[in-house]
Short mmCIF file of C-alpha atoms in Angstrom, two decimals:
data_model
loop_
_atom_site.label_atom_id
_atom_site.label_comp_id
_atom_site.label_asym_id
_atom_site.label_seq_id
_atom_site.Cartn_x
_atom_site.Cartn_y
_atom_site.Cartn_z
CA MET A 74 -0.26 -0.16 -0.06
CA ARG A 75 1.13 3.28 -1.17
CA ILE A 76 0.31 6.68 -0.48
CA LEU A 77 0.50 8.69 -3.43
CA ALA A 78 -0.94 11.96 -2.03
CA VAL A 79 -2.09 13.44 0.90
CA ASP A 80 -4.76 16.68 0.08
CA ASP A 81 -3.73 19.59 2.45
CA LYS A 82 -7.37 20.53 3.04
CA PRO A 83 -9.75 18.80 5.68
CA LEU A 84 -12.12 17.17 4.80
CA HIS A 85 -13.59 17.52 8.12
CA GLU A 86 -12.59 18.38 11.98
CA TRP A 87 -13.23 18.15 15.17
CA TRP A 88 -13.27 20.93 18.15
CA TYR A 89 -11.78 19.24 21.39
CA LEU A 90 -10.92 20.31 24.67
CA ASN A 91 -7.18 19.64 24.89
CA ALA A 92 -4.07 20.22 28.00
CA ALA A 93 -2.12 23.48 27.58
CA PRO A 94 1.38 23.68 27.41
CA ARG A 95 1.59 26.41 30.80
CA GLY A 96 -2.35 24.48 33.23
CA GLY A 97 -5.87 24.66 32.18
CA SER A 98 -6.96 23.52 28.59
CA ARG A 99 -7.41 25.07 25.66
CA ALA A 100 -9.77 24.50 22.35
CA GLU A 101 -8.38 22.70 19.78
CA ARG A 102 -9.25 21.31 16.11
CA LEU A 103 -8.36 17.69 15.06
CA PRO A 104 -7.81 17.62 11.15
CA LEU A 105 -9.33 14.49 9.10
CA LEU A 106 -7.85 14.43 6.19
CA ARG A 107 -7.98 12.48 2.35
CA GLY A 108 -5.28 10.76 1.23
CA GLN A 109 -5.12 8.23 -1.62
CA VAL A 110 -3.18 4.79 -2.50
CA ASP A 111 -2.25 2.22 -5.46
CA ALA A 112 -4.22 -0.46 -3.81
CA LEU A 113 -5.86 -2.06 -0.97
CA PRO A 114 -6.34 -5.71 -0.41
CA GLY A 115 -9.72 -7.00 -1.06
CA ASP A 116 -13.48 -5.38 -0.45
CA LEU A 117 -11.83 -3.05 2.49
CA GLU A 118 -12.55 0.58 0.64
CA ALA A 119 -10.42 2.77 2.95
CA VAL A 120 -8.08 2.84 6.36
CA ILE A 121 -7.88 5.68 8.56
CA ALA A 122 -4.60 6.20 11.03
CA LEU A 123 -5.29 8.16 13.95
CA SER A 124 -3.34 9.05 17.39
CA ASP A 125 -1.75 11.36 19.98
CA LEU A 126 -6.07 11.95 20.46
CA GLN A 127 -5.82 13.61 23.74
CA GLY A 128 -8.34 15.72 24.62
CA MET A 129 -12.29 16.29 25.83
CA ALA A 130 -15.15 16.87 23.42
CA PRO A 131 -18.90 16.73 23.37
CA HIS A 132 -20.73 13.88 22.52
CA ALA A 133 -23.86 14.11 20.27
CA LEU A 134 -24.78 10.02 21.04
CA GLN A 135 -24.51 11.19 24.70
CA ASP A 136 -26.92 14.20 25.49
CA GLY A 137 -23.67 16.43 24.86
CA ALA A 138 -21.60 15.72 27.63
CA ALA A 139 -17.91 15.25 27.62
CA ALA A 140 -15.95 12.04 26.87
CA LEU A 141 -12.54 10.84 25.35
CA LEU A 142 -12.17 12.60 22.31
CA GLY A 143 -11.52 9.18 20.19
CA GLU A 144 -15.36 8.12 21.37
CA VAL A 145 -16.34 10.87 19.63
CA VAL A 146 -14.71 10.85 16.70
CA ALA A 147 -15.31 6.81 16.12
CA ASP A 148 -19.04 7.37 16.38
CA GLU A 149 -19.19 10.78 14.43
CA LEU A 150 -16.72 8.49 11.33
CA ALA A 151 -18.83 5.73 11.37
CA MET A 152 -22.50 8.26 11.52
CA MET A 153 -20.51 10.06 8.33
CA GLY A 154 -20.55 6.67 6.30
CA GLU A 155 -24.21 5.86 7.24
CA ALA A 156 -24.93 9.48 5.24
CA GLY A 157 -22.85 8.33 2.56
CA ASP A 158 -20.02 11.24 3.22
CA LEU A 159 -17.55 9.08 4.23
CA PRO A 160 -17.29 4.60 3.19
CA PRO A 161 -19.87 2.63 5.07
CA ALA A 162 -17.58 1.85 8.41
CA SER A 163 -17.91 -1.75 7.73
CA ARG A 164 -15.79 -1.33 4.75
CA ILE A 165 -13.11 0.25 6.87
CA GLY A 166 -9.94 -0.76 8.68
CA ILE A 167 -8.45 1.42 11.53
CA VAL A 168 -4.65 1.94 12.89
CA LEU A 169 -4.48 3.07 15.79
CA ALA A 170 -0.76 4.60 16.73
CA GLY A 171 -1.31 5.93 20.69
CA ASP A 172 -1.84 8.12 23.09
CA LEU A 173 -5.70 7.92 23.73
CA PHE A 174 -5.85 9.29 26.89
CA SER A 175 -6.84 12.72 28.53
CA ASN A 176 -8.08 13.52 31.81
CA SER A 177 -11.75 14.25 32.81
CA THR A 178 -11.22 18.00 32.42
CA ALA A 179 -8.12 18.24 29.84
CA ASP A 180 -5.97 20.21 31.87
CA GLU A 181 -3.92 18.27 32.86
CA ARG A 182 -0.30 17.55 30.04
CA GLY A 183 0.92 14.03 29.99
CA ALA A 184 -2.02 12.78 31.66
CA SER A 185 -2.18 8.56 31.33
CA GLY A 186 -4.86 5.88 32.33
CA ASP A 187 -7.43 3.48 30.74
CA VAL A 188 -7.92 3.43 26.82
CA ARG A 189 -9.77 0.82 26.25
CA SER A 190 -13.21 2.87 25.47
CA VAL A 191 -11.67 4.60 22.45
CA TRP A 192 -10.62 0.81 21.47
CA SER A 193 -13.91 -0.20 22.08
CA ALA A 194 -15.52 2.55 20.15
CA PHE A 195 -14.09 1.84 16.76
CA THR A 196 -14.32 -1.94 17.24
CA ARG A 197 -18.42 -1.62 17.59
CA ASN A 198 -18.12 0.50 14.51
CA PHE A 199 -15.45 -0.39 12.02
CA ARG A 200 -14.87 -3.17 10.15
CA TRP A 201 -11.35 -4.03 12.78
CA VAL A 202 -8.68 -2.52 14.51
CA VAL A 203 -5.26 -2.56 14.71
CA GLY A 204 -3.12 -0.36 16.51
CA VAL A 205 -0.21 0.10 19.25
CA ALA A 206 -0.04 1.31 22.69
CA GLY A 207 1.86 4.87 23.26
CA ASN A 208 3.64 5.79 26.24
CA HIS A 209 0.39 7.51 28.25
CA ASP A 210 -2.22 4.29 27.55
CA THR A 211 -3.03 1.40 30.01
CA PHE A 212 -5.28 -0.97 29.39
CA GLY A 213 -6.90 -2.24 33.03
CA PRO A 214 -5.06 -4.33 35.37
CA ALA A 215 -3.27 -7.35 33.06
CA ARG A 216 -6.38 -9.94 33.10
CA GLU A 217 -8.47 -7.78 32.52
CA ARG A 218 -6.19 -6.43 29.55
CA GLU A 219 -5.70 -9.92 28.23
CA ARG A 220 -9.48 -10.65 27.97
CA PHE A 221 -9.76 -7.23 26.33
CA PHE A 222 -8.03 -8.68 23.11
CA LEU A 223 -8.63 -11.94 23.49
CA GLU A 224 -11.97 -9.86 21.70
CA PRO A 225 -12.68 -10.41 18.22
CA GLY A 226 -11.83 -7.11 15.89
CA ARG A 227 -8.97 -5.85 17.44
CA GLU A 228 -5.46 -6.28 17.68
CA LEU A 229 -2.67 -4.48 20.14
CA LEU A 230 0.45 -4.94 18.63
CA ASP A 231 3.72 -5.19 20.54
CA GLY A 232 6.21 -7.31 17.89
CA GLY A 233 3.64 -8.83 16.27
CA VAL A 234 2.23 -8.98 12.52
CA VAL A 235 -1.16 -9.26 11.16
CA ALA A 236 -2.90 -9.66 7.89
CA PRO A 237 -7.01 -7.87 8.57
CA ASP A 238 -8.45 -8.48 4.42
CA GLY A 239 -4.95 -9.32 3.34
CA LEU A 240 -2.76 -6.30 4.72
CA THR A 241 0.16 -7.26 6.61
CA VAL A 242 0.39 -4.63 9.08
CA GLY A 243 3.12 -5.00 12.59
CA GLY A 244 3.26 -3.14 15.30
CA VAL A 245 5.46 -1.86 17.74
CA SER A 246 4.12 -0.14 21.14
CA TYR A 247 5.71 2.09 23.58
CA ILE A 248 8.59 4.66 23.13
CA ILE A 249 12.76 4.49 24.20
CA GLY A 250 12.90 5.77 27.34
CA ARG A 251 13.92 4.75 30.94
CA PRO A 252 12.05 1.09 31.33
CA ASP A 253 10.90 2.59 34.99
CA LYS A 254 8.67 4.65 33.45
CA LEU A 255 5.35 4.01 32.13
CA ASN A 256 5.54 2.13 28.66
CA ARG A 257 9.32 2.87 27.94
CA ARG A 258 11.79 0.24 26.92
CA GLU A 259 15.40 0.38 26.68
CA GLN A 260 16.96 1.87 23.19
CA SER A 261 18.43 -1.60 22.20
CA ALA A 262 15.15 -3.86 23.12
CA GLN A 263 12.86 -1.30 21.73
CA LEU A 264 14.92 -1.66 18.07
CA GLU A 265 15.29 -5.69 18.31
CA ARG A 266 11.48 -6.23 18.55
CA ILE A 267 11.34 -2.95 15.30
CA GLU A 268 14.08 -5.24 13.84
CA ALA A 269 12.05 -8.51 14.39
CA VAL A 270 9.06 -7.36 13.16
CA LEU A 271 10.87 -5.91 9.58
CA LEU A 272 11.97 -9.40 9.28
CA GLN A 273 8.36 -10.11 8.73
CA ASP A 274 8.43 -7.86 6.18
CA PRO A 275 5.11 -6.19 6.75
CA GLU A 276 3.54 -3.50 4.28
CA VAL A 277 2.47 -1.43 7.44
CA LEU A 278 4.72 -0.96 10.75
CA VAL A 279 2.55 0.92 13.23
CA LEU A 280 4.88 2.71 15.72
CA HIS A 281 3.97 5.72 18.47
CA GLU A 282 7.34 7.08 18.69
CA GLY A 283 8.43 6.93 14.85
CA PRO A 284 11.66 7.74 12.92
CA ASP A 285 13.42 11.76 12.55
CA ALA A 286 13.23 13.27 9.07
CA PRO A 287 16.38 14.30 8.17
CA GLY A 288 16.79 17.91 6.50
CA THR A 289 13.22 18.98 7.50
CA GLY A 290 13.32 19.73 11.23
CA LEU A 291 10.44 17.30 11.87
CA ARG A 292 11.11 15.42 14.94
CA GLY A 293 11.18 11.70 15.73
CA SER A 294 13.96 9.20 16.50
CA ALA A 295 16.59 8.73 14.37
CA VAL A 296 17.90 5.59 15.60
CA ILE A 297 14.06 4.13 14.49
CA ARG A 298 15.07 6.20 11.03
CA GLU A 299 18.20 4.14 10.13
CA ALA A 300 16.45 0.97 11.63
CA VAL A 301 13.44 1.55 9.23
CA GLU A 302 15.09 3.53 5.79
CA PRO A 303 16.54 0.08 4.10
CA TRP A 304 12.90 -1.09 3.66
CA SER A 305 12.36 1.19 0.94
CA ARG A 306 8.40 -0.08 0.26
CA LEU A 307 7.37 -0.08 3.92
CA LEU A 308 5.19 2.45 5.00
CA VAL A 309 5.53 3.14 8.75
CA ILE A 310 2.75 4.94 10.42
CA CYS A 311 3.06 7.38 13.82
CA GLY A 312 2.74 9.45 16.19
CA HIS A 313 3.95 11.12 19.59
CA CYS A 314 6.07 14.23 17.83
CA HIS A 315 3.57 16.33 15.94
CA TRP A 316 4.32 17.35 12.46
CA GLU A 317 2.99 20.26 10.77
CA VAL A 318 2.92 17.83 7.57
CA PRO A 319 1.30 14.75 7.76
CA LEU A 320 3.34 12.43 4.91
CA VAL A 321 7.18 12.13 4.38
CA THR A 322 9.52 10.02 2.01
CA LEU A 323 12.79 9.18 3.36
CA ALA A 324 16.09 9.06 0.71
CA SER A 325 15.27 5.23 0.23
CA GLY A 326 11.74 5.73 -0.36
CA THR A 327 10.43 3.85 2.92
CA GLN A 328 7.13 6.10 3.60
CA VAL A 329 6.25 7.81 6.93
CA LEU A 330 2.66 8.87 7.66
CA ASN A 331 2.74 11.16 10.75
CA VAL A 332 -0.92 10.88 12.28
CA ASP A 333 -0.30 12.79 15.65
CA ALA A 334 -3.43 15.05 16.30
CA ARG A 335 -4.68 13.76 12.98
CA ALA A 336 -6.95 10.96 11.46
CA VAL A 337 -5.65 10.44 7.82
CA LEU A 338 -8.71 8.41 6.02
CA LEU A 339 -6.79 6.46 2.70
CA GLN A 340 -8.66 5.38 -0.42
CA ARG A 341 -8.22 4.14 -3.47
CA ALA A 342 -6.56 6.91 -6.04
CA GLY A 343 -9.68 7.59 -8.19
CA VAL A 344 -12.52 6.57 -5.70
#
């Protein structure tokens, strides 16, 4: 699956509250961008990739009560499919690249917590959901987490590869950092998992912390870039560091789609 182009103008936007850098909260917009790909397998009409949905928004299906941004987006994307503005949800796959939590008042920057409700909202509405955990995502106690991901329709990846509808997707959760902190690994351990996934030759690699893009000023990990760059036909989907542009092609041809605080709808060219 090769991305041919991503539109600059959003197809849709959601207003939400996000934690401000110096305390309190501020209103921001989450854009939905449309992208074109050369091919999608089988009956799949689109893939939507998202990450870093760290905010609260009014939920139309809950009488306007505040809900996690990811829950709101999942339900409203499905409604857009019912209205004919998007393909039907039953023909859309979802890729989540992590960090889906906010505290209830959206005023704590870097809050960590349980994101099962967001995963459930996407699973309830869409064909399948695959993704990784970011450095702020939890899934309840270990036994509950295990049961949660035994349910069909969702796959949390951390060193594995799956093939929903024949699209091979690998993923590694967490970020590089001190292993005594939540959802972090030493650099060597994280790279070992990434390289083990790459050896299985997936079409798509989902990470929370992705590569940098030399010469662009776009932040990321240089060592992760060195790991993925030899795989010239690979599409990396990531978040964690916000990029002003969603798509970069590295010198080798490896594509990097950054979906930090954005959603990107990928459809076959010509649709």
